[in-house]
XYZ file of C-alpha atoms in Angstrom:
776
model
C -102.494 41.091 -10.764
C -103.722 37.691 -10.060
C -104.480 36.344 -6.695
C -106.367 33.304 -5.253
C -108.067 34.144 -2.032
C -109.610 31.755 0.470
C -110.780 32.185 3.930
C -109.129 29.485 6.301
C -108.996 28.620 9.921
C -105.348 29.185 11.080
C -103.839 26.830 13.617
C -102.531 30.136 15.225
C -104.719 32.052 18.039
C -107.879 29.884 17.202
C -109.738 32.770 15.598
C -111.054 33.320 12.037
C -108.194 34.378 10.048
C -107.816 35.407 6.170
C -105.194 33.789 4.001
C -104.391 34.921 0.360
C -101.694 34.356 -2.038
C -99.668 37.516 -2.954
C -98.299 37.395 -6.640
C -94.605 38.824 -7.378
C -94.116 38.841 -11.209
C -90.514 38.272 -12.279
C -89.177 36.470 -9.296
C -88.060 33.036 -8.087
C -89.167 32.227 -4.393
C -87.703 28.626 -4.073
C -84.338 27.283 -4.362
C -84.483 24.608 -7.224
C -81.611 22.424 -8.749
C -80.722 21.748 -12.184
C -83.010 18.600 -12.204
C -85.766 19.975 -9.994
C -85.087 17.152 -7.160
C -87.719 17.071 -4.708
C -87.212 17.243 -1.009
C -89.215 17.126 2.097
C -89.773 20.883 2.091
C -89.204 21.819 -1.547
C -90.780 19.988 -4.463
C -92.797 20.173 -7.785
C -96.376 20.576 -7.491
C -99.316 19.567 -9.865
C -100.508 22.528 -11.816
C -101.199 23.718 -15.451
C -101.187 27.217 -14.782
C -100.054 30.275 -12.428
C -103.436 30.304 -10.943
C -103.781 26.762 -10.216
C -100.320 26.878 -8.965
C -101.335 29.470 -6.317
C -104.387 27.667 -5.566
C -102.519 24.362 -4.764
C -100.264 26.124 -2.369
C -102.867 27.986 -0.657
C -104.972 24.533 -0.094
C -101.972 23.021 1.772
C -101.228 23.945 4.982
C -97.698 24.004 4.881
C -96.909 25.602 1.816
C -95.579 29.203 2.095
C -94.305 30.348 -1.315
C -94.709 28.940 -5.041
C -92.917 29.976 -8.275
C -94.581 29.338 -11.441
C -92.184 28.802 -14.512
C -93.785 29.718 -17.918
C -93.980 27.501 -20.624
C -91.506 29.393 -22.563
C -89.113 29.343 -19.796
C -85.323 29.415 -20.917
C -84.624 26.330 -19.037
C -86.262 23.501 -20.882
C -86.563 21.315 -17.513
C -88.346 24.147 -15.825
C -91.144 24.727 -18.371
C -94.521 24.791 -16.993
C -93.400 23.650 -13.589
C -94.928 24.674 -10.509
C -92.736 24.532 -7.261
C -93.623 25.267 -3.664
C -91.845 25.362 -0.331
C -92.513 25.796 3.253
C -91.623 27.976 5.922
C -88.217 27.324 7.455
C -86.513 26.865 4.083
C -83.869 29.239 2.243
C -85.322 32.504 1.839
C -84.788 32.935 -1.891
C -85.856 36.011 -3.802
C -83.938 36.237 -7.222
C -84.798 37.791 -10.564
C -86.227 35.619 -13.461
C -88.279 37.500 -16.000
C -89.807 34.087 -17.062
C -91.112 33.148 -13.436
C -93.841 34.175 -11.331
C -93.873 33.787 -7.664
C -96.521 34.041 -4.990
C -96.641 34.038 -1.266
C -99.007 33.066 1.452
C -100.100 36.162 3.389
C -102.242 35.415 6.495
C -103.735 38.481 8.573
C -105.680 38.713 11.709
C -108.798 40.993 11.806
C -107.445 42.928 14.812
C -103.783 42.804 14.421
C -101.494 43.906 11.684
C -98.009 42.606 12.979
C -95.737 44.480 10.313
C -97.756 47.752 10.709
C -97.383 47.350 14.672
C -93.484 46.782 14.371
C -93.362 49.683 11.984
C -95.067 51.908 14.449
C -92.483 50.855 17.227
C -90.073 51.950 14.895
C -91.639 55.376 14.065
C -91.998 55.904 17.609
C -88.256 54.915 18.547
C -87.432 57.564 15.856
C -88.396 60.382 18.092
C -85.286 59.590 20.365
C -83.078 59.150 17.210
C -79.936 61.366 16.545
C -79.413 62.662 13.340
C -82.721 61.368 11.842
C -84.994 64.244 10.293
C -88.447 64.506 11.810
C -89.870 64.264 8.337
C -88.711 60.917 7.661
C -90.441 57.782 8.303
C -88.501 54.508 10.078
C -89.866 50.842 9.299
C -88.996 47.571 10.588
C -87.144 45.405 8.566
C -85.467 41.809 8.902
C -81.595 42.260 8.240
C -81.026 38.652 8.335
C -82.961 38.246 4.832
C -80.061 40.144 2.861
C -77.478 37.247 4.127
C -78.153 33.846 2.563
C -79.572 31.456 5.115
C -81.257 28.002 4.688
C -83.368 28.606 7.699
C -85.623 30.933 9.124
C -83.598 33.475 10.904
C -85.034 36.916 11.784
C -83.008 40.045 13.345
C -85.239 43.058 13.046
C -83.883 46.570 12.842
C -85.253 50.169 12.110
C -84.642 51.665 8.696
C -85.608 54.545 6.870
C -88.686 53.933 4.842
C -87.341 52.624 1.225
C -87.674 54.458 -1.989
C -89.585 52.682 -4.482
C -86.628 51.689 -6.408
C -85.139 49.955 -3.253
C -84.062 46.332 -3.300
C -87.009 43.763 -3.037
C -86.139 41.126 -0.065
C -87.996 38.815 2.198
C -87.484 41.473 4.961
C -91.498 41.657 6.071
C -93.581 39.469 7.761
C -97.368 38.655 7.707
C -99.418 38.270 10.971
C -98.235 34.704 11.500
C -94.528 36.280 11.564
C -93.708 34.184 8.134
C -91.505 36.371 5.708
C -92.918 38.368 2.993
C -91.203 40.215 0.337
C -90.832 44.204 0.484
C -88.833 46.840 -0.218
C -85.653 47.281 2.070
C -82.624 49.939 1.985
C -80.420 48.561 5.192
C -77.266 50.604 4.194
C -75.597 52.284 7.227
C -76.448 55.657 5.924
C -80.159 54.846 6.242
C -80.759 53.420 9.428
C -82.876 54.827 11.971
C -81.704 55.480 15.428
C -81.749 52.073 17.597
C -83.821 51.330 20.192
C -83.928 48.118 22.285
C -84.107 45.636 19.200
C -85.088 42.810 21.621
C -88.468 44.444 21.630
C -88.903 44.101 17.987
C -87.783 40.310 18.226
C -90.354 39.682 20.910
C -92.888 41.546 19.119
C -92.271 39.341 16.160
C -92.410 36.213 18.005
C -95.515 37.218 19.808
C -97.292 37.438 16.632
C -100.959 37.894 16.359
C -104.006 36.003 17.690
C -101.856 33.985 20.434
C -99.762 30.879 20.087
C -100.807 28.428 17.482
C -103.492 25.691 19.105
C -101.508 22.774 17.539
C -97.721 21.877 17.148
C -98.080 20.791 13.433
C -94.957 21.887 11.666
C -93.403 20.754 8.098
C -91.085 18.022 8.363
C -92.784 16.439 11.532
C -93.842 13.288 9.574
C -97.219 12.173 8.381
C -99.881 14.306 9.575
C -103.511 15.754 8.429
C -106.480 13.932 6.801
C -104.187 10.748 5.660
C -103.461 9.659 9.338
C -105.891 9.434 12.179
C -104.512 9.650 15.695
C -104.903 6.007 17.110
C -105.442 5.690 20.860
C -102.932 4.010 22.799
C -101.511 3.881 26.475
C -101.267 7.354 27.991
C -100.121 8.044 31.624
C -102.451 8.258 34.300
C -101.725 11.989 35.037
C -103.161 14.203 37.713
C -106.941 14.485 38.149
C -107.016 17.754 37.044
C -108.350 18.154 33.549
C -110.714 21.115 34.459
C -109.859 24.504 35.421
C -110.011 25.460 39.300
C -109.235 21.439 40.159
C -106.155 21.175 42.388
C -103.209 19.230 40.648
C -102.665 15.925 42.604
C -99.028 15.430 42.696
C -97.228 12.149 41.538
C -95.801 9.447 43.593
C -92.760 10.891 45.335
C -91.563 7.518 46.428
C -88.453 7.367 44.365
C -84.711 6.991 44.633
C -82.660 9.439 46.365
C -78.933 10.174 47.429
C -78.175 9.501 51.059
C -74.759 9.784 52.884
C -72.667 6.796 53.335
C -72.332 7.555 57.234
C -74.927 8.560 59.699
C -72.773 11.297 60.983
C -70.332 13.848 59.520
C -68.568 12.419 56.556
C -64.833 12.957 56.479
C -63.102 13.705 53.204
C -60.903 10.662 53.184
C -63.703 8.064 54.006
C -63.785 7.319 50.206
C -60.290 7.121 49.626
C -60.498 3.379 49.030
C -63.060 4.111 46.356
C -60.638 6.584 44.714
C -57.729 4.168 45.042
C -59.842 1.341 43.511
C -61.047 3.401 40.585
C -57.370 4.642 40.118
C -56.180 1.150 39.943
C -58.572 0.009 37.500
C -57.725 2.678 35.117
C -60.679 4.747 35.416
C -59.335 7.811 36.686
C -56.613 8.076 34.056
C -59.213 7.574 31.487
C -61.344 10.541 32.621
C -58.228 12.705 33.408
C -57.268 12.340 29.559
C -60.609 12.684 27.889
C -62.944 14.568 30.572
C -62.968 18.549 29.978
C -63.966 19.282 33.520
C -61.107 17.001 35.334
C -59.012 19.981 36.284
C -61.550 22.078 37.960
C -63.009 18.854 39.875
C -59.390 18.082 41.125
C -59.355 21.931 42.322
C -62.856 21.255 44.116
C -61.816 18.461 46.003
C -58.552 16.408 45.812
C -60.449 13.787 47.919
C -63.397 13.496 45.802
C -65.799 14.233 48.693
C -68.966 14.353 46.086
C -68.594 10.459 46.112
C -69.362 10.172 49.724
C -73.046 9.556 49.034
C -75.008 6.212 47.761
C -77.892 5.919 45.039
C -80.890 4.159 47.082
C -84.064 2.950 45.832
C -85.985 -0.313 45.183
C -83.327 -2.622 44.106
C -83.484 -4.066 40.391
C -81.030 -6.802 40.189
C -77.997 -8.622 41.957
C -74.729 -6.571 41.274
C -71.749 -8.912 40.772
C -68.508 -8.157 42.385
C -66.915 -6.645 39.462
C -70.078 -4.275 39.328
C -69.572 -3.324 43.218
C -65.931 -2.586 42.323
C -66.926 -0.170 39.779
C -70.066 1.318 40.782
C -69.015 3.468 43.881
C -72.646 4.700 44.179
C -73.896 1.456 45.517
C -75.164 0.913 49.013
C -74.896 -2.316 51.137
C -76.689 -5.653 50.183
C -76.469 -7.869 47.133
C -79.404 -6.340 45.263
C -78.783 -3.006 44.125
C -80.227 -0.102 41.963
C -78.619 0.853 38.736
C -75.313 -0.951 39.063
C -72.936 -1.298 36.137
C -71.400 -4.383 35.060
C -69.011 -4.097 31.993
C -69.226 -7.764 30.860
C -73.453 -7.815 31.103
C -73.343 -4.673 29.341
C -71.558 -5.766 26.573
C -73.301 -9.218 26.336
C -76.479 -7.404 26.315
C -75.229 -5.156 23.451
C -74.057 -7.798 21.356
C -77.553 -9.557 21.685
C -79.661 -6.486 20.886
C -79.142 -6.051 17.209
C -79.458 -9.712 16.317
C -81.994 -10.421 13.337
C -84.258 -13.336 13.733
C -82.487 -16.472 13.393
C -79.117 -15.029 13.319
C -76.446 -16.808 15.333
C -74.399 -14.636 17.855
C -71.220 -15.899 16.173
C -72.284 -14.015 13.045
C -73.289 -10.766 14.749
C -71.725 -7.473 13.590
C -70.354 -4.882 15.913
C -73.028 -2.994 17.955
C -73.136 0.604 17.707
C -74.039 3.193 20.351
C -74.394 6.986 19.327
C -74.499 9.903 21.932
C -75.986 12.849 20.312
C -76.271 16.285 22.206
C -74.393 18.895 24.127
C -71.103 18.509 26.143
C -73.324 16.817 28.866
C -73.749 13.868 26.660
C -70.198 13.964 25.896
C -69.469 13.575 29.663
C -71.909 10.429 29.712
C -70.096 8.863 26.616
C -66.791 9.331 28.373
C -67.923 7.847 31.529
C -69.203 5.026 29.553
C -66.046 4.082 27.917
C -63.986 4.612 31.108
C -66.536 2.307 33.203
C -66.237 -0.333 30.492
C -62.381 -0.185 30.523
C -62.426 -0.229 34.483
C -65.163 -2.964 34.492
C -63.093 -5.170 32.294
C -60.124 -4.830 34.498
C -62.120 -5.534 37.702
C -63.588 -9.004 35.986
C -60.146 -10.011 34.623
C -61.356 -10.037 31.225
C -59.403 -10.053 27.977
C -61.663 -7.267 26.417
C -60.293 -3.860 26.121
C -61.408 -0.514 25.431
C -59.596 1.896 23.098
C -60.299 5.506 22.685
C -60.016 6.308 19.089
C -61.168 10.020 18.890
C -60.879 12.790 21.620
C -61.190 16.202 20.703
C -61.994 18.515 23.600
C -65.576 19.620 23.845
C -66.417 17.887 20.446
C -66.032 14.689 19.191
C -65.413 11.414 21.255
C -65.185 7.901 20.413
C -63.978 4.432 21.486
C -64.396 1.030 20.676
C -64.737 -2.369 22.733
C -62.139 -4.972 21.500
C -62.180 -8.632 22.234
C -58.886 -10.901 22.037
C -59.185 -14.691 20.967
C -57.860 -16.723 23.883
C -55.737 -19.042 21.446
C -54.591 -16.754 18.894
C -54.727 -13.295 20.817
C -56.756 -12.042 17.515
C -58.398 -8.799 17.864
C -61.930 -8.475 17.127
C -64.300 -5.010 17.397
C -67.226 -5.879 19.499
C -68.827 -2.479 19.772
C -68.350 1.020 18.896
C -69.471 3.982 21.253
C -69.266 7.564 19.791
C -70.393 11.023 20.463
C -71.506 13.564 18.119
C -71.732 17.191 19.090
C -75.342 18.810 18.598
C -76.169 21.804 20.740
C -79.599 22.372 19.747
C -82.034 20.440 17.822
C -82.754 23.259 15.235
C -80.434 24.454 12.305
C -79.652 27.631 13.727
C -76.479 28.202 15.601
C -76.639 28.556 19.206
C -75.972 32.149 19.412
C -79.303 32.731 17.399
C -82.902 32.372 18.998
C -84.839 29.123 18.208
C -86.173 28.908 14.782
C -89.790 30.032 14.408
C -90.484 27.058 12.151
C -87.421 24.646 12.657
C -85.617 22.106 10.802
C -83.572 19.369 12.245
C -79.960 20.113 12.807
C -77.751 18.286 10.240
C -75.709 16.411 12.433
C -78.703 15.239 14.378
C -80.525 14.350 11.377
C -77.392 12.502 9.783
C -77.094 10.314 12.850
C -80.533 9.605 13.201
C -80.793 8.579 9.404
C -78.045 5.948 10.294
C -80.522 4.236 12.838
C -77.706 2.926 15.169
C -78.499 -0.069 17.371
C -78.590 2.162 20.669
C -79.104 6.038 20.162
C -79.201 8.459 23.005
C -80.346 11.988 22.316
C -80.436 15.192 24.759
C -81.029 18.487 24.163
C -81.742 21.320 26.573
C -78.444 22.909 28.034
C -78.150 25.141 24.748
C -81.990 25.785 24.635
C -83.892 28.422 26.750
C -83.289 29.233 30.237
C -84.769 31.200 33.198
C -84.403 34.746 33.169
C -84.779 37.139 30.239
C -81.113 36.845 28.926
C -79.322 33.660 28.949
C -75.692 32.911 28.365
C -76.135 31.785 24.714
C -78.758 33.969 22.864
C -80.227 37.448 23.673
C -83.621 36.110 23.339
C -83.547 32.360 24.770
C -84.665 33.052 28.129
C -88.466 32.711 29.393
C -88.356 35.986 31.044
C -90.767 35.256 34.038
C -93.272 33.363 31.577
C -93.580 36.359 29.195
C -92.184 34.328 26.218
C -94.359 31.048 25.861
C -93.653 30.958 22.165
C -90.130 29.736 23.240
C -91.806 26.456 24.779
C -94.096 26.019 21.537
C -90.722 26.251 19.222
C -89.030 24.121 21.845
C -91.921 21.417 21.377
C -91.773 21.709 17.867
C -88.167 20.574 17.833
C -89.282 17.357 19.564
C -92.183 16.757 17.181
C -89.452 17.142 14.264
C -87.355 14.425 16.208
C -90.434 12.261 16.695
C -91.037 12.225 12.980
C -87.384 11.706 12.260
C -87.123 8.750 14.571
C -90.321 7.033 13.268
C -89.137 7.334 9.911
C -85.664 6.139 10.877
C -86.918 3.236 13.064
C -89.456 1.133 11.194
C -91.793 -1.016 13.120
C -89.716 -4.073 12.474
C -86.409 -2.488 13.604
C -87.612 -1.308 16.864
C -87.544 -4.330 18.778
C -84.059 -4.981 17.865
C -82.991 -1.301 18.926
C -82.855 1.153 21.749
C -83.693 4.634 21.481
C -83.200 6.656 24.852
C -84.309 10.250 25.239
C -82.363 11.888 28.010
C -83.775 14.437 30.282
C -82.087 17.657 31.053
C -80.262 18.143 34.163
C -80.417 21.252 36.574
C -78.609 24.386 36.055
C -77.581 24.904 39.698
C -76.325 28.472 39.687
C -77.116 30.197 42.977
C -76.933 33.919 43.562
C -77.557 34.853 40.158
C -77.087 33.218 36.381
C -74.020 32.696 34.369
C -71.294 34.256 34.746
C -71.979 35.420 38.474
C -73.863 32.526 39.724
C -72.196 30.211 41.890
C -72.542 26.506 43.176
C -70.471 26.035 46.295
C -72.968 23.800 48.273
C -70.798 20.630 49.899
C -73.847 18.342 50.056
C -77.050 17.289 48.314
C -80.019 19.274 48.321
C -82.782 17.682 50.724
C -86.038 16.150 49.526
C -88.020 18.584 51.129
C -86.265 21.677 49.674
C -86.582 20.021 46.080
C -90.221 19.249 46.351
C -90.766 22.693 47.676
C -88.750 24.494 44.719
C -90.633 22.023 42.085
C -94.157 22.680 43.270
C -93.580 26.510 44.064
C -93.816 27.079 39.867
C -91.462 30.354 40.219
C -91.963 31.331 36.461
C -88.503 33.264 36.755
C -86.565 30.221 38.473
C -84.184 27.586 36.983
C -86.492 24.461 37.948
C -89.469 25.673 35.967
C -87.169 26.184 32.845
C -85.700 22.679 33.304
C -88.979 20.801 33.996
C -90.831 22.503 31.094
C -88.100 20.880 28.944
C -88.579 17.546 30.662
C -92.067 17.341 30.362
C -92.355 18.544 26.723
C -90.206 15.563 25.897
C -91.979 13.152 27.800
C -95.110 14.291 26.372
C -93.884 14.125 22.729
C -92.650 10.690 23.491
C -95.584 9.380 24.952
C -98.099 10.704 22.300
C -96.036 10.367 19.313
C -93.297 7.536 19.839
C -94.435 5.351 22.723
C -91.625 2.726 21.677
C -88.812 4.861 22.643
C -87.367 4.841 26.446
C -86.689 8.214 28.559
C -83.604 8.063 30.374
C -84.469 10.488 33.419
C -81.026 12.159 34.054
C -82.957 14.951 36.112
C -83.947 12.398 38.594
C -80.659 11.271 39.137
C -79.036 14.785 39.348
C -81.926 17.001 40.726
C -80.071 17.135 44.216
C -76.569 16.954 43.252
C -76.064 20.645 43.439
C -72.500 19.515 45.365
C -71.224 17.399 42.499
C -70.418 20.154 39.868
C -66.976 21.100 38.820
C -67.800 24.587 40.575
C -64.793 26.927 40.944
C -61.230 26.404 39.883
C -59.936 29.707 40.820
C -61.501 31.522 37.698
C -64.165 34.221 37.750
C -66.823 31.858 36.187
C -68.203 28.570 37.735
C -69.420 25.309 35.944
C -72.663 24.483 37.584
C -74.136 22.723 34.372
C -71.654 19.706 34.187
C -70.510 17.088 36.815
C -67.382 15.656 38.217
C -66.231 12.285 36.811
C -66.419 9.802 38.567
C -69.807 11.334 39.506
C -73.276 11.608 38.456
C -73.074 10.750 34.598
C -71.564 7.485 35.845
C -75.223 6.774 37.206
C -76.799 7.761 34.186
C -74.875 4.713 32.565
C -76.019 2.720 35.422
C -79.689 3.609 34.368
C -78.613 2.820 30.827
C -77.785 -0.471 31.657
C -81.029 -1.325 33.649
C -82.918 0.095 30.708
C -80.963 -2.266 28.190
C -81.463 -5.382 30.433
C -84.898 -4.900 30.595
C -85.219 -4.467 26.732
C -83.074 -7.252 25.816
C -84.158 -9.838 28.508
C -87.754 -8.574 28.269
C -88.292 -8.175 31.935
C -90.484 -5.244 31.518
C -92.193 -6.480 28.670
C -92.809 -5.036 25.137
C -96.169 -4.473 24.114
C -97.706 -4.656 20.363
C -96.574 -5.930 16.918
C -95.075 -4.544 14.055
C -98.535 -4.173 12.933
C -99.649 -1.974 15.603
C -99.713 1.492 15.557
C -97.517 1.598 18.703
C -95.176 -1.105 17.690
C -92.594 -1.907 20.316
C -94.520 0.240 23.028
C -93.557 -0.575 26.653
C -95.447 -1.600 29.502
C -96.451 1.332 31.839
C -94.131 -0.168 34.667
C -91.072 -0.563 32.374
C -87.692 1.406 33.666
C -88.065 4.604 31.474
C -91.366 4.100 29.812
C -92.831 7.412 28.361
C -95.158 8.942 30.695
C -93.023 8.237 34.094
C -91.656 11.819 34.084
C -95.107 13.259 33.404
C -96.450 11.258 36.262
C -93.738 12.456 38.821
C -92.868 16.068 37.748
C -96.230 17.607 36.038
C -97.096 20.803 37.681
C -99.707 23.216 37.799
C -99.366 26.144 35.314
C -102.067 28.720 35.904
C -105.323 26.607 36.185
C -104.437 23.607 34.679
C -101.450 20.988 34.581
C -98.631 22.091 32.328
C -99.194 18.630 30.480
C -102.877 17.560 30.425
C -104.827 14.656 29.380
C -108.028 15.546 27.087
C -110.540 13.461 25.418
C -111.451 14.447 22.052
C -114.149 13.429 19.385
C -114.075 13.376 15.623
C -112.816 12.033 12.285
C -109.403 13.984 12.743
C -109.408 14.947 9.230
C -110.362 11.758 7.444
C -112.918 11.879 4.543
C -115.442 9.544 3.448
C -114.523 7.653 0.406
C -116.408 5.263 -2.165
C -119.681 6.266 -0.248
C -118.575 5.009 3.066
C -118.704 7.621 5.859
C -116.197 8.151 8.379
C -117.742 7.892 12.189
C -116.493 10.404 14.622
C -114.366 8.629 17.403
C -113.342 9.484 20.766
C -109.609 9.424 21.350
C -107.247 10.516 23.970
C -104.474 13.170 23.663
C -102.073 15.240 25.507
C -102.327 19.048 25.495
C -99.234 21.504 26.605
C -100.224 24.523 28.571
C -97.813 26.798 27.028
C -99.344 30.224 28.360
C -101.353 30.096 31.159
C -103.665 32.974 29.524
C -104.284 31.015 26.542
C -105.522 27.610 25.374
C -103.462 24.702 25.281
C -101.459 23.378 22.337
C -102.516 20.123 21.324
C -99.884 17.224 20.735
C -102.284 15.774 18.131
C -102.372 16.109 14.461
C -103.903 19.731 13.532
C -107.080 19.760 11.641
C -107.156 20.328 7.836
C -106.524 23.976 7.015
C -108.526 25.029 3.882
C -112.088 24.887 2.234
C -113.491 21.707 0.963
C -112.855 22.877 -2.524
C -109.408 23.693 -2.059
C -108.476 20.397 -0.549
C -108.910 18.317 -4.125
C -105.970 20.442 -5.258
C -103.446 18.702 -2.984
C -105.001 15.553 -1.990
C -107.080 14.191 -4.913
C -104.553 11.406 -5.869
C -103.588 10.480 -2.322
C -100.235 12.498 -2.082
C -99.184 13.526 1.152
C -98.803 17.226 0.333
C -95.800 19.544 0.698
C -94.122 19.372 4.063
C -96.016 16.469 5.268
C -92.806 14.127 5.393
C -89.868 13.717 7.647
C -86.823 15.904 7.479
C -84.907 12.465 8.048
C -85.488 11.484 4.388
C -83.139 13.943 2.885
C -80.560 12.981 5.253
C -80.868 9.367 4.929
C -80.439 10.063 0.930
C -77.379 12.349 1.712
C -75.905 9.880 4.020
C -76.458 6.909 1.234
C -74.658 8.859 -1.239
C -71.670 9.523 1.174
C -71.310 5.977 1.653
C -71.388 5.020 -2.064
C -68.469 7.325 -2.434
C -66.392 5.608 0.377
C -67.025 8.099 3.058
C -68.466 5.858 5.650
C -65.402 5.827 7.681
C -67.131 6.781 10.883
C -69.434 3.762 10.879
C -66.607 1.604 10.162
C -64.306 2.873 13.109
């Protein structure tokens, strides 16, 4: 047996751990095509022997397994080739007598994760019916027997396999990463089952605590080739040391107020409803919004429209904007009004290249990617445009081209020439369904080592002029069991790894967006990250929870809920999602904007579709007309600032923070942190820290690298453990092993973005004439 051992400092737990390469002769551990095409997570590595192949894998922090094809391999293209893969890729283990594979195995000095899981099964065996006491039960991952292109785990207890049993990726090391072992999961050999959720939690909890940084394959450049550059970070709460009280951010913000000083009658807004009906808005939402029937059952007079959105005025609203924007108060100046003509003008100016004339512009593209709440915003935008053009007497029209309930939705803005009546496509708006950021289906727990959802990655690869992304509704919730997956609940703060896995999804998104939107393209694009809105179930969760309130929640009650930090409550679950989003945007992509849907919807417990005579209530979506219309008013406010430059962008294409915003810009990254950051244990959930070091950079050509002090953000994912940094992880490995992966300046396995593979796939589909979605 040949093995290459090295002591490394693992990024999980912060304690000394040992990793070694475990050889498995006669098996292939990577999925390779006939041409050995390299991808972000699977690629050939430089090596001349199996020993060197294993050493190269061990020296690179993301390499999880490697296969060496002998010089006498029957496939000529494979001879003498070393191919490595990261975690989070297809778990391959197939016979090949002319190949030898090697797997990274890391173990913690005081743990033994697989042994703990086996011991749990042995204990559960005692209560098993029909299992002889002389037999031994062990834990095995049954998902390893099904071909999966992602990290998917579902542990069950099975009788200890015979020496001749099948070899599969059914065991784990102390990191929780897959390792090969013998397995026999036939029904006749299964042990009596206990609560399998305990095995899942035991696996996810792992050894040595949570990783101390958020590095993951596919997140983009990290490690010794890139130093974290200082840039603007939010002025967060002055509580960077234990025991210091967290100072709350400025609470003076827009809020909902009643249109009347006294009790509001349901027929007070009849003129608003009649006006929207006359302009075509109601018919548009009636046809394309999936919640319309429930909302009509809730209140035939649209009582949730009896409130205005008040705050610091941003700009003067035109007569057409006031006709459509039902949420505006009195006065000429308004906050977040929606004007269809202004929206189209600004959108058409956004993608202009330097020196390009407006007459030669191409149709602008707006893509919404996310769950069904994003579909509601897309429907709201198209319907607001239709009503707004009608209110302004414009010749523009809006045609809905695709409308599949709860799935795809698209519309296009069409202009007509005054003289000839010729139709011209001016803009396209499209919604793409994406429930979560990782690649597993929503009924499975989050990936331990995530890779981007295919539709999400494919849409980002297109780099549309405007891209609006939201995640959250299908991710973790409060409680110990949510409506989607058995293990996606925070469970009173006892599952902190869920926060870590969710944060890794956003670091993957950051890597993809930074790759798709080059510094030169960012000033002519708008990327909006939309925060998650509340799940306003009261009296229990779905399906027993209700949302029967008839007026918005008061500001005092809201602040009390947001400051109480109930680890089992809905507000903590939603706020952690939004703070993670804003923290990743602030640290890794300061050029994007954040559309704070939570700020707009946090009080509107009365505006959900609620009951429609059915057993379950919808306390996640909002009625239309309703809150999603205000999202689009905020969208226009940000677009106006970006195009006209009223908020100002800082930085040039040469800056590391190209396209970063002024801290007072609408939706600038860091504003959510400033307002809603809360104390989690003794420290803020997100904190600013000062670090000193070279960040992995090495001296070259006799020139020393001086240690620098730089600012970074850290997430307090577990109140009882150290924070996870939003910086690049330090290099993992000994100085001798570093030469195997970095001597020629290559970035190493997994140090790239998942978006590269998606861009290549999308380019091939366009060459085959399958680019119809974009032409539409």
